[in-house]
Coordinates of C-alpha atoms in Angstrom, one line a residue:
Chain P
M1 CA -0.1 0.1 0.0
T2 CA 1.0 3.6 -0.7
I3 CA 1.7 5.9 2.6
L4 CA -1.5 8.7 2.5
Y5 CA 0.0 10.3 6.1
N6 CA 3.4 10.1 7.0
K7 CA 2.4 10.7 10.7
V8 CA -0.9 9.7 12.1
T9 CA -1.5 10.4 15.6
I10 CA -4.4 9.2 17.9
I11 CA -5.7 10.9 20.5
G12 CA -7.7 8.2 23.0
L13 CA -7.3 4.7 22.7
G14 CA -10.8 3.2 23.4
L15 CA -12.8 0.6 21.1
I16 CA -12.8 3.2 18.2
G17 CA -9.2 4.5 18.9
A18 CA -7.5 1.2 19.3
S19 CA -9.0 -0.3 16.0
I20 CA -8.2 3.0 14.3
A21 CA -4.2 2.0 14.7
L22 CA -4.7 -1.5 14.5
A23 CA -6.8 -1.1 11.2
T24 CA -3.9 1.8 9.7
R25 CA -1.2 -0.3 10.7
R26 CA -2.8 -3.6 8.5
A27 CA -3.5 -1.2 5.9
G28 CA 0.3 0.0 6.0
V29 CA -1.1 3.5 5.2
A30 CA 0.9 5.4 7.9
G31 CA 4.3 6.2 8.3
H32 CA 4.1 5.9 11.9
I33 CA 1.3 6.0 14.1
T34 CA 1.7 7.5 18.0
G35 CA -0.9 7.1 20.3
C36 CA -2.1 9.4 23.5
D37 CA -4.1 8.2 26.7
S38 CA -4.6 10.5 29.4
G39 CA -6.1 7.2 31.5
D40 CA -4.3 6.1 34.5
N41 CA -1.8 3.9 34.1
I42 CA -2.4 3.1 30.5
A43 CA 0.9 3.1 28.9
D44 CA 2.0 0.0 30.2
E45 CA -1.3 -1.5 28.6
I46 CA -1.1 0.0 25.4
A47 CA 2.8 -1.0 25.0
S48 CA 1.8 -4.8 25.9
L49 CA -1.2 -4.7 23.4
D50 CA 1.5 -3.7 20.6
L51 CA -1.1 -0.9 19.4
V52 CA 1.0 1.9 18.6
D53 CA 4.6 3.0 17.0
S54 CA 5.1 5.4 19.9
F55 CA 3.3 6.5 23.1
V56 CA 3.4 9.5 23.9
A57 CA 1.2 10.7 27.5
D58 CA 0.9 14.4 26.6
A59 CA -1.2 15.4 23.5
G60 CA 0.1 18.7 23.0
D61 CA 3.6 16.6 22.5
A62 CA 1.8 13.7 20.5
V63 CA 0.2 16.0 17.4
N64 CA 3.9 17.5 17.3
D65 CA 4.6 16.8 13.0
A66 CA 1.9 14.5 12.7
D67 CA 0.1 14.8 8.9
L68 CA -3.1 13.7 10.8
V69 CA -4.4 14.0 14.4
I70 CA -7.5 11.9 15.0
M71 CA -9.4 12.7 18.6
A72 CA -11.1 9.4 19.8
V73 CA -12.3 10.8 22.5
P74 CA -15.9 11.0 24.2
V75 CA -17.8 14.0 22.6
G76 CA -17.8 15.7 25.5
A77 CA -13.8 16.1 26.1
L78 CA -13.7 17.3 22.3
G79 CA -13.2 21.3 23.1
A80 CA -10.7 21.2 25.7
L81 CA -8.9 18.6 23.8
S82 CA -8.8 20.9 20.2
A83 CA -7.9 23.7 22.3
A84 CA -4.8 21.9 23.2
I85 CA -4.1 20.9 20.7
I86 CA -4.4 22.5 17.2
P87 CA -1.7 25.6 18.8
K88 CA 0.8 22.6 18.9
M89 CA 0.0 20.9 15.2
K90 CA 1.9 21.6 12.2
P91 CA 0.5 23.8 9.4
G92 CA -1.5 21.7 6.3
A93 CA -1.9 19.2 8.9
V94 CA -5.6 17.4 9.1
L95 CA -7.7 16.9 12.2
T96 CA -10.7 15.0 12.8
D97 CA -12.5 13.1 15.7
T98 CA -14.5 10.2 15.8
G99 CA -17.5 11.4 17.8
S100 CA -21.4 10.3 17.1
T101 CA -22.7 13.8 17.5
K102 CA -22.1 16.1 15.2
R103 CA -23.6 19.3 15.8
S104 CA -22.2 19.6 19.5
V105 CA -18.8 19.3 17.8
M106 CA -19.1 22.4 15.7
R107 CA -20.0 24.1 18.5
D108 CA -17.7 23.1 20.6
V109 CA -14.3 23.1 18.4
A110 CA -15.4 25.5 16.0
P111 CA -14.3 28.3 18.0
N112 CA -10.6 26.6 18.7
I113 CA -9.8 26.6 15.0
A114 CA -7.3 28.4 13.4
P115 CA -6.2 28.7 9.7
H116 CA -2.8 27.0 9.8
I117 CA -4.8 23.0 9.9
H118 CA -7.5 21.5 8.0
W119 CA -10.5 20.7 10.0
L120 CA -12.6 17.6 8.6
P121 CA -15.0 16.5 11.2
S122 CA -16.1 12.3 10.8
H123 CA -17.8 9.5 12.4
P124 CA -17.3 5.6 11.7
I125 CA -20.7 4.0 11.9
A126 CA -19.4 1.2 14.1
G127 CA -18.8 -0.1 17.5
T128 CA -19.3 -2.8 19.8
E129 CA -20.6 -3.2 23.6
R130 CA -16.9 -3.7 24.8
S131 CA -14.7 -0.8 25.5
G132 CA -11.1 0.0 26.0
P133 CA -8.2 -0.4 24.5
S134 CA -8.4 -4.3 24.7
A135 CA -11.5 -3.7 22.7
G136 CA -9.8 -2.9 19.5
H137 CA -9.8 -4.5 16.5
A138 CA -8.1 -3.8 12.8
T139 CA -11.4 -5.0 11.2
L140 CA -14.1 -2.9 12.8
F141 CA -14.3 -0.9 10.1
D142 CA -14.4 -3.3 7.1
E143 CA -17.6 -2.7 5.0
R144 CA -18.9 0.0 7.5
Y145 CA -20.0 3.7 6.7
W146 CA -17.7 6.1 7.7
I147 CA -19.0 9.8 7.5
I148 CA -16.9 12.9 6.5
L149 CA -18.5 16.6 7.0
P150 CA -16.4 18.3 4.4
L151 CA -17.2 21.6 5.5
D152 CA -15.2 23.8 3.4
V153 CA -11.8 22.1 3.1
P154 CA -10.0 22.0 -0.4
T155 CA -11.8 18.9 -2.3
D156 CA -8.5 17.3 -2.8
V157 CA -7.7 17.0 1.3
V158 CA -11.1 15.5 1.7
D159 CA -10.4 13.1 -1.1
H160 CA -7.0 12.2 0.3
F161 CA -8.7 11.5 4.0
A162 CA -11.3 9.4 2.4
S163 CA -9.1 7.5 0.8
Y164 CA -7.2 6.8 4.4
I165 CA -10.2 5.6 6.0
E166 CA -11.4 3.2 3.0
A167 CA -7.9 1.3 3.6
L168 CA -9.1 0.9 6.9
G169 CA -12.2 -0.8 5.1
S170 CA -14.8 1.6 6.0
I171 CA -17.0 2.8 2.9
S172 CA -16.8 6.8 3.0
E173 CA -20.2 9.1 3.1
R174 CA -20.6 13.0 2.8
M175 CA -23.1 14.6 4.8
E176 CA -24.1 17.8 6.9
P177 CA -24.1 18.1 10.4
D178 CA -27.5 18.3 10.9
Y179 CA -28.5 15.6 9.1
H180 CA -26.1 13.3 10.6
D181 CA -27.5 13.9 14.2
K182 CA -31.2 13.1 12.8
V183 CA -30.2 10.3 11.2
L184 CA -28.1 9.2 14.3
A185 CA -30.8 9.8 16.7
L186 CA -32.6 7.4 15.3
T187 CA -30.5 4.6 14.0
S188 CA -28.4 4.7 17.6
H189 CA -29.1 6.8 19.5
L190 CA -32.4 6.2 20.6
P191 CA -31.8 2.0 20.5
H192 CA -29.3 2.5 22.7
L193 CA -31.5 5.3 25.5
I194 CA -34.5 2.6 25.2
A195 CA -32.1 -0.5 26.0
Y196 CA -30.3 1.2 28.8
T197 CA -34.1 2.0 29.6
I198 CA -35.4 -1.6 29.8
V199 CA -32.5 -3.2 31.0
G200 CA -32.6 -0.5 33.9
T201 CA -36.4 -1.1 34.2
A202 CA -35.5 -4.9 35.1
V203 CA -32.8 -3.8 37.4
D204 CA -34.4 -2.4 39.8
L205 CA -37.0 -5.7 40.1
E206 CA -37.4 -7.3 43.2
G207 CA -35.0 -10.0 44.2
Q208 CA -36.4 -13.1 42.6
L209 CA -37.8 -11.5 39.6
K210 CA -34.7 -10.3 38.6
N211 CA -32.4 -12.8 39.0
D212 CA -35.4 -14.9 36.1
V213 CA -35.0 -12.6 34.4
I214 CA -30.9 -13.2 33.5
R215 CA -31.5 -16.8 33.1
F216 CA -34.4 -16.6 30.5
S217 CA -33.1 -13.3 28.8
A218 CA -32.4 -15.6 26.3
S219 CA -35.9 -14.3 24.6
G220 CA -35.0 -11.0 23.7
F221 CA -34.0 -9.2 26.4
R222 CA -30.9 -10.4 25.6
D223 CA -29.9 -8.1 22.8
F224 CA -31.0 -5.3 24.9
T225 CA -28.3 -6.1 27.8
R226 CA -26.1 -6.1 25.3
I227 CA -26.7 -3.0 23.7
A228 CA -26.9 -1.6 27.4
A229 CA -23.5 -2.7 28.3
S230 CA -22.0 0.3 26.2
D231 CA -19.3 2.9 27.0
P232 CA -21.2 4.8 30.3
V233 CA -19.3 8.1 29.6
M234 CA -19.5 7.9 26.0
W235 CA -23.3 7.6 26.3
R236 CA -23.9 10.3 28.5
D237 CA -22.0 12.5 26.5
V238 CA -23.8 11.4 23.5
F239 CA -27.5 12.1 25.1
L240 CA -26.2 15.1 26.6
N241 CA -24.9 16.7 23.1
N242 CA -28.1 15.3 21.0
D243 CA -30.4 16.5 23.0
E244 CA -32.5 17.8 20.4
A245 CA -32.5 15.3 17.9
V246 CA -33.0 12.5 20.4
L247 CA -35.7 14.1 22.4
E248 CA -37.8 14.8 19.3
M249 CA -37.4 10.9 17.7
L250 CA -38.1 9.8 21.5
Q251 CA -41.5 12.0 21.1
R252 CA -42.1 10.6 17.9
F253 CA -41.5 6.9 19.6
S254 CA -43.8 7.7 22.9
E255 CA -46.9 8.6 20.4
D256 CA -45.7 4.8 18.6
L257 CA -45.8 3.1 21.8
S258 CA -48.7 4.6 23.4
F259 CA -51.1 3.7 20.0
L260 CA -49.6 -0.2 20.5
Q261 CA -50.4 0.3 24.3
R262 CA -54.0 1.1 23.4
A263 CA -54.6 -1.3 20.8
I264 CA -53.3 -4.4 23.4
R265 CA -55.5 -2.7 26.1
W266 CA -58.6 -2.7 24.3
Q267 CA -57.7 -6.0 22.0
E268 CA -56.9 -4.4 18.7
G269 CA -54.9 -7.1 17.3
D270 CA -55.7 -6.1 13.8
K271 CA -54.0 -3.0 14.3
L272 CA -51.0 -4.7 16.0
E273 CA -50.6 -7.3 13.1
E274 CA -50.6 -4.6 10.6
L275 CA -47.9 -2.8 11.8
F276 CA -45.9 -6.5 12.7
T277 CA -46.2 -7.0 9.2
R278 CA -44.9 -3.7 8.2
T279 CA -42.3 -3.9 10.5
R280 CA -40.7 -7.0 8.3
E281 CA -39.7 -5.1 5.4
I282 CA -36.9 -2.8 7.0
R283 CA -35.6 -5.9 7.7
R284 CA -35.4 -7.4 4.5
S285 CA -34.4 -3.5 3.1
I286 CA -31.3 -3.8 5.4
I287 CA -30.6 -7.6 4.4
D288 CA -30.8 -6.2 0.7
A289 CA -28.4 -3.3 1.7
G290 CA -25.6 -5.7 3.1
Q291 CA -26.0 -4.2 6.5
S292 CA -26.5 -7.2 8.4
Chain R
M1 CA -30.9 -43.4 23.1
T2 CA -33.8 -45.1 25.0
I3 CA -37.0 -44.4 23.3
L4 CA -39.4 -41.8 25.2
Y5 CA -42.6 -41.7 23.3
N6 CA -43.3 -44.4 20.5
K7 CA -45.5 -41.8 18.8
V8 CA -45.0 -38.3 18.9
T9 CA -47.5 -35.9 17.0
I10 CA -46.4 -32.1 16.2
I11 CA -49.2 -30.0 14.8
G12 CA -47.9 -26.8 13.4
L13 CA -44.9 -27.1 11.3
G14 CA -43.3 -23.5 11.9
L15 CA -40.1 -22.9 13.2
I16 CA -40.9 -24.0 16.6
G17 CA -42.5 -27.2 15.5
A18 CA -40.1 -27.8 12.6
S19 CA -37.4 -27.6 15.2
I20 CA -39.2 -29.8 17.5
A21 CA -39.4 -32.6 15.0
L22 CA -35.6 -32.0 13.8
A23 CA -34.4 -32.3 17.8
T24 CA -36.6 -35.4 18.2
R25 CA -35.1 -37.0 15.6
R26 CA -32.1 -36.2 16.4
A27 CA -32.0 -37.2 19.5
G28 CA -33.6 -40.6 18.9
V29 CA -36.6 -40.3 21.8
A30 CA -39.6 -41.0 19.2
G31 CA -39.9 -44.1 17.5
H32 CA -42.7 -42.1 15.1
I33 CA -42.6 -38.1 14.3
T34 CA -46.3 -37.7 13.1
G35 CA -46.4 -33.7 11.8
C36 CA -49.6 -31.7 11.2
D37 CA -49.7 -28.1 9.9
S38 CA -53.2 -27.0 8.4
G39 CA -50.9 -24.0 5.9
D40 CA -51.8 -23.9 1.8
N41 CA -50.2 -26.5 -0.2
I42 CA -47.8 -27.0 3.2
A43 CA -47.4 -31.0 3.0
D44 CA -45.1 -30.8 -0.5
E45 CA -42.9 -28.4 1.9
I46 CA -43.1 -30.5 5.3
A47 CA -42.0 -33.7 2.4
S48 CA -39.2 -31.6 0.7
L49 CA -37.4 -30.8 4.2
D50 CA -38.1 -34.5 5.6
L51 CA -39.2 -33.2 9.0
V52 CA -41.2 -35.8 10.1
D53 CA -42.0 -39.6 9.3
S54 CA -45.5 -39.2 8.5
F55 CA -47.8 -36.4 7.3
V56 CA -51.5 -36.2 8.3
A57 CA -53.4 -33.2 7.0
D58 CA -56.4 -33.5 10.0
A59 CA -55.1 -32.9 13.3
G60 CA -57.6 -35.3 14.6
D61 CA -56.1 -38.1 12.9
A62 CA -53.1 -37.0 13.3
V63 CA -53.4 -37.6 17.0
N64 CA -54.8 -41.1 16.7
D65 CA -52.3 -43.6 18.8
A66 CA -50.1 -40.5 19.6
D67 CA -48.0 -41.1 22.7
L68 CA -47.1 -37.3 23.1
V69 CA -49.2 -34.7 21.0
I70 CA -47.4 -31.0 21.0
M71 CA -49.4 -28.6 19.9
A72 CA -47.1 -25.7 18.5
V73 CA -49.5 -22.9 16.5
P74 CA -50.0 -19.9 17.8
V75 CA -51.8 -18.8 21.3
G76 CA -55.0 -17.7 20.3
A77 CA -54.9 -20.9 18.3
L78 CA -54.8 -23.2 21.0
G79 CA -58.8 -23.1 22.5
A80 CA -60.2 -24.4 19.1
L81 CA -57.4 -27.0 18.7
S82 CA -57.6 -28.7 22.3
A83 CA -61.3 -28.7 21.6
A84 CA -60.5 -30.5 18.2
I85 CA -58.5 -33.1 19.2
I86 CA -58.4 -34.0 22.9
P87 CA -61.4 -36.5 22.2
K88 CA -59.4 -38.3 19.4
M89 CA -56.0 -38.8 22.4
K90 CA -55.6 -42.2 23.7
P91 CA -55.6 -42.9 27.0
G92 CA -53.0 -42.0 29.1
A93 CA -51.0 -39.7 26.1
V94 CA -49.6 -36.5 27.3
L95 CA -50.9 -33.1 25.6
T96 CA -48.3 -30.2 25.6
D97 CA -48.0 -26.7 23.7
T98 CA -45.1 -24.1 23.1
G99 CA -47.2 -21.0 24.0
S100 CA -45.3 -17.8 25.2
T101 CA -48.6 -16.7 27.3
K102 CA -49.5 -19.7 29.8
R103 CA -52.7 -18.2 31.9
S104 CA -54.1 -17.4 28.6
V105 CA -53.3 -21.0 27.6
M106 CA -54.9 -22.0 30.8
R107 CA -58.3 -20.1 30.5
D108 CA -58.4 -21.7 27.5
V109 CA -57.6 -25.0 26.9
A110 CA -58.7 -25.9 31.0
P111 CA -62.1 -26.3 29.5
N112 CA -61.9 -28.8 26.9
I113 CA -59.4 -31.0 28.9
A114 CA -60.7 -34.8 29.3
P115 CA -59.6 -36.8 32.2
H116 CA -58.4 -39.6 30.0
I117 CA -55.3 -37.8 29.4
H118 CA -52.5 -35.6 30.7
W119 CA -52.5 -32.0 30.3
L120 CA -48.4 -30.8 30.5
P121 CA -48.3 -27.1 29.4
S122 CA -44.5 -26.1 28.2
H123 CA -42.8 -23.4 26.5
P124 CA -39.2 -23.5 25.3
I125 CA -37.8 -20.4 25.3
A126 CA -36.2 -20.3 22.7
G127 CA -36.5 -19.0 18.8
T128 CA -35.2 -16.5 16.1
E129 CA -36.8 -14.0 14.2
R130 CA -37.2 -16.5 11.4
S131 CA -40.3 -18.5 11.1
G132 CA -41.8 -21.2 8.3
P133 CA -40.9 -25.1 8.2
S134 CA -37.7 -24.0 6.7
A135 CA -36.4 -22.2 9.7
G136 CA -36.5 -24.8 11.7
H137 CA -33.0 -25.9 13.3
A138 CA -32.1 -29.3 15.3
T139 CA -30.1 -27.3 17.8
L140 CA -32.6 -24.5 18.3
F141 CA -33.1 -25.7 22.1
D142 CA -29.8 -26.6 23.3
E143 CA -28.8 -25.2 26.0
R144 CA -31.9 -23.5 25.9
Y145 CA -34.6 -23.5 28.8
W146 CA -38.0 -25.1 28.7
I147 CA -40.4 -24.1 31.3
I148 CA -42.9 -27.0 32.0
L149 CA -46.3 -26.1 34.2
P150 CA -46.6 -29.4 36.1
L151 CA -50.5 -28.4 37.2
D152 CA -51.8 -31.6 38.9
V153 CA -50.1 -34.0 36.6
P154 CA -48.7 -37.4 38.2
T155 CA -44.7 -36.8 38.5
D156 CA -43.7 -39.6 37.1
V157 CA -45.0 -38.9 34.2
V158 CA -44.2 -35.1 34.1
D159 CA -40.0 -36.1 34.7
H160 CA -40.6 -38.5 32.2
F161 CA -41.5 -35.2 29.4
A162 CA -38.9 -33.7 31.2
S163 CA -36.3 -36.1 30.2
Y164 CA -37.8 -35.8 26.3
I165 CA -37.4 -32.1 26.6
E166 CA -33.4 -32.4 28.0
A167 CA -33.1 -35.2 24.9
L168 CA -34.1 -32.9 22.8
G169 CA -30.9 -30.1 24.2
S170 CA -33.0 -28.0 26.4
I171 CA -32.4 -27.5 30.1
S172 CA -35.7 -28.2 32.1
E173 CA -37.1 -25.9 34.3
R174 CA -41.2 -25.8 36.2
M175 CA -42.9 -22.9 36.7
E176 CA -46.6 -21.3 37.9
P177 CA -48.3 -20.0 35.1
D178 CA -48.7 -16.0 36.9
Y179 CA -45.7 -16.3 37.2
H180 CA -44.4 -17.7 34.0
D181 CA -46.1 -14.7 31.7
K182 CA -44.4 -12.0 34.8
V183 CA -40.8 -13.3 33.7
L184 CA -41.7 -13.2 30.1
A185 CA -43.3 -10.2 30.1
L186 CA -40.5 -8.2 30.8
T187 CA -37.7 -10.8 28.9
S188 CA -39.4 -11.6 25.5
H189 CA -42.6 -9.5 25.2
L190 CA -41.9 -6.1 26.2
P191 CA -38.7 -6.2 24.3
H192 CA -40.5 -7.6 21.2
L193 CA -42.9 -4.3 21.9
I194 CA -40.6 -1.9 21.7
A195 CA -38.4 -3.5 19.1
Y196 CA -41.6 -3.5 17.0
T197 CA -42.5 0.6 17.6
I198 CA -39.0 1.8 16.8
V199 CA -38.7 -0.3 13.6
G200 CA -42.7 1.4 13.1
T201 CA -41.7 4.9 13.9
A202 CA -38.4 4.4 11.3
V203 CA -41.0 3.0 8.4
D204 CA -43.1 5.9 9.2
L205 CA -40.4 8.4 8.3
E206 CA -40.4 10.6 5.1
G207 CA -38.0 9.0 2.1
Q208 CA -34.8 10.1 2.3
L209 CA -34.5 9.6 5.8
K210 CA -36.4 6.4 6.1
N211 CA -33.6 5.4 3.6
D212 CA -30.5 6.8 5.5
V213 CA -32.2 5.0 8.4
I214 CA -31.6 1.7 6.3
R215 CA -28.3 2.3 5.4
F216 CA -26.9 3.6 8.7
S217 CA -28.3 0.7 10.8
A218 CA -25.4 -0.6 11.8
S219 CA -25.4 1.4 14.4
G220 CA -27.7 -0.2 17.5
F221 CA -31.4 -0.2 15.0
R222 CA -30.1 -3.2 13.3
D223 CA -30.7 -5.0 16.3
F224 CA -34.3 -4.1 16.6
T225 CA -35.2 -4.8 13.1
R226 CA -34.0 -8.2 13.5
I227 CA -36.5 -8.5 16.4
A228 CA -39.2 -6.4 14.5
A229 CA -39.1 -9.2 11.8
S230 CA -40.7 -12.0 13.9
D231 CA -43.7 -13.6 13.0
P232 CA -47.1 -10.9 13.7
V233 CA -49.8 -13.5 13.9
M234 CA -47.8 -15.1 16.6
W235 CA -46.6 -11.9 18.3
R236 CA -50.2 -10.6 17.7
D237 CA -51.6 -12.9 19.8
V238 CA -49.2 -12.6 22.8
F239 CA -49.7 -9.6 23.4
L240 CA -53.9 -9.8 23.4
N241 CA -53.0 -12.9 26.1
N242 CA -50.1 -11.5 28.2
D243 CA -51.8 -7.9 28.0
E244 CA -52.1 -7.6 32.1
A245 CA -48.4 -8.3 32.7
V246 CA -47.4 -6.4 29.8
L247 CA -49.2 -3.3 30.3
E248 CA -47.7 -3.6 33.6
M249 CA -44.4 -3.9 32.6
L250 CA -44.4 -1.3 29.9
Q251 CA -46.1 0.9 32.5
R252 CA -42.9 0.7 34.3
F253 CA -40.5 1.0 31.4
S254 CA -43.1 4.3 30.4
E255 CA -41.9 5.6 34.2
D256 CA -38.7 4.7 33.7
L257 CA -38.0 6.3 30.2
S258 CA -39.6 9.5 31.1
F259 CA -36.6 10.1 33.8
L260 CA -34.3 9.4 31.4
Q261 CA -36.2 11.5 29.0
R262 CA -36.2 14.9 31.7
A263 CA -32.2 14.0 32.8
I264 CA -31.7 14.5 29.0
R265 CA -33.7 17.5 28.5
W266 CA -32.2 19.4 31.6
Q267 CA -28.7 18.1 31.0
E268 CA -28.2 15.8 33.9
G269 CA -25.5 14.1 32.7
D270 CA -25.0 12.1 36.3
K271 CA -28.0 10.8 36.4
L272 CA -27.5 9.5 32.9
E273 CA -24.2 7.8 33.6
E274 CA -24.8 6.1 37.4
L275 CA -28.3 4.5 35.1
F276 CA -26.0 3.3 32.1
T277 CA -23.0 2.0 34.7
R278 CA -25.6 0.0 36.6
T279 CA -27.1 -2.0 33.7
R280 CA -23.8 -2.7 32.7
E281 CA -23.5 -5.4 35.4
I282 CA -27.3 -6.9 34.5
R283 CA -24.8 -7.8 31.0
R284 CA -21.9 -9.5 33.2
S285 CA -24.5 -11.6 35.1
I286 CA -26.1 -12.7 31.9
I287 CA -22.6 -13.9 30.8
D288 CA -21.6 -15.8 34.3
A289 CA -25.0 -17.5 33.5
G290 CA -24.1 -18.9 30.4
Q291 CA -27.0 -17.5 28.4
S292 CA -25.0 -14.5 26.3

């Protein structure tokens, strides 16, 4: 493979950051990969996992001379982090992030942007319920969408970055911040909120019933517990930062749920069956789209 | 293996019935397996799948001389079916069903029970979103719970049936109808209702947004579409027949969801993070219980 960036610096080596490091190495598209993470005693773990070519504890030092800087931290931390590193970045370097809420990234990072760098927010739509450096996997992005927000970055710089994320296995896609947040509110944020809620409802049950819910989880509940095991801080930040779109989709969801609740109470089987038949079609569309 | 029942008759050869046929054959515990299904033109499909030793279209004829009769049909159909077959069953034979709502089974089947048979309701906690005879699989019940409601059946008859379902790969468990319906309301029925709802919310979105929800489904939504692709008639009957427990659990869920909604609106991150941390523990319990 061709080297696309001489030096890639990844700040935050959780599930996403560690996976980017491993996928970059697999693709052979970076001359050098530097990792940075502020977690307690994390340097030894990073070293033992052999994720990066060099580990630098200080973010300002880590971005020194980097051609691409990837901020893979919870969205709530992007404002302060970008303020700290942008002055240390070299002219012409590209700065991106992997945050799930793009309107808030625009709001928090924009004030810190300096004209000597290219700011290109992005979002890889991939993940698992596991978190931390050891959860990283080189194949995480294979055949998954990775959304780029081109803003006013020159086309050749955007195209070059798109080549990089495609070399990591992903399908690149361009989108506007508002639309991104709306799509993600329904495809990702609301499902997580609901999974957290129902698992929370189970947590609050009395002893024996709670134990039996765990024992008999294979009947549907189990899928929700997987989603609800996702990283708490990352998801706290997602809901705080995409509150508008999430609350709008939640309102629609609540109305639809009330409709079904009423149908159950009044024994209106035809309404239930009609909806359950329509929802099947969506599954077929997803299978047809190769995302199943 | 020892023959546990000379003749097993399975009525309804959908996902569950077909899987019971295949698991029974794999276990080698039945002398003869008879299948029965009232679906249009289904006899040819059953024959081509080689699910049973003999196919009999009429349910009354199918139970003739059977030692074990398994009704694997939607719960709404159990009343009429049991009324039709019980008078044709031989003395001492065991009648069971695979319905997901046991209070309604008690209500609908009890009036038809005659003293010459043993009525032993049961419920295998296993399934996939696929349906129909071709969805059947011999391993469907492996290491999954199969609940028996012993009622007033003699212990040796119950134990014998338990040996049969264990030979099919399952873990047998005994439970009372009310408690069963409460556990299943939370572990299975409510998750399905919620998945149907959120996928329904997506179905109603305007064109482009709906298409993009499908394209970017990998971010969480996809898991819900799998659940919401389950058999519409079976699930209509589940909600109509476990309405009381489902509505009770739905009430708890709605309260908990309102709590999170309010926390998002008022930017109370600590409340979100606290819950998201607690829900992680349930996942660990499920992994420890070997049901992940």
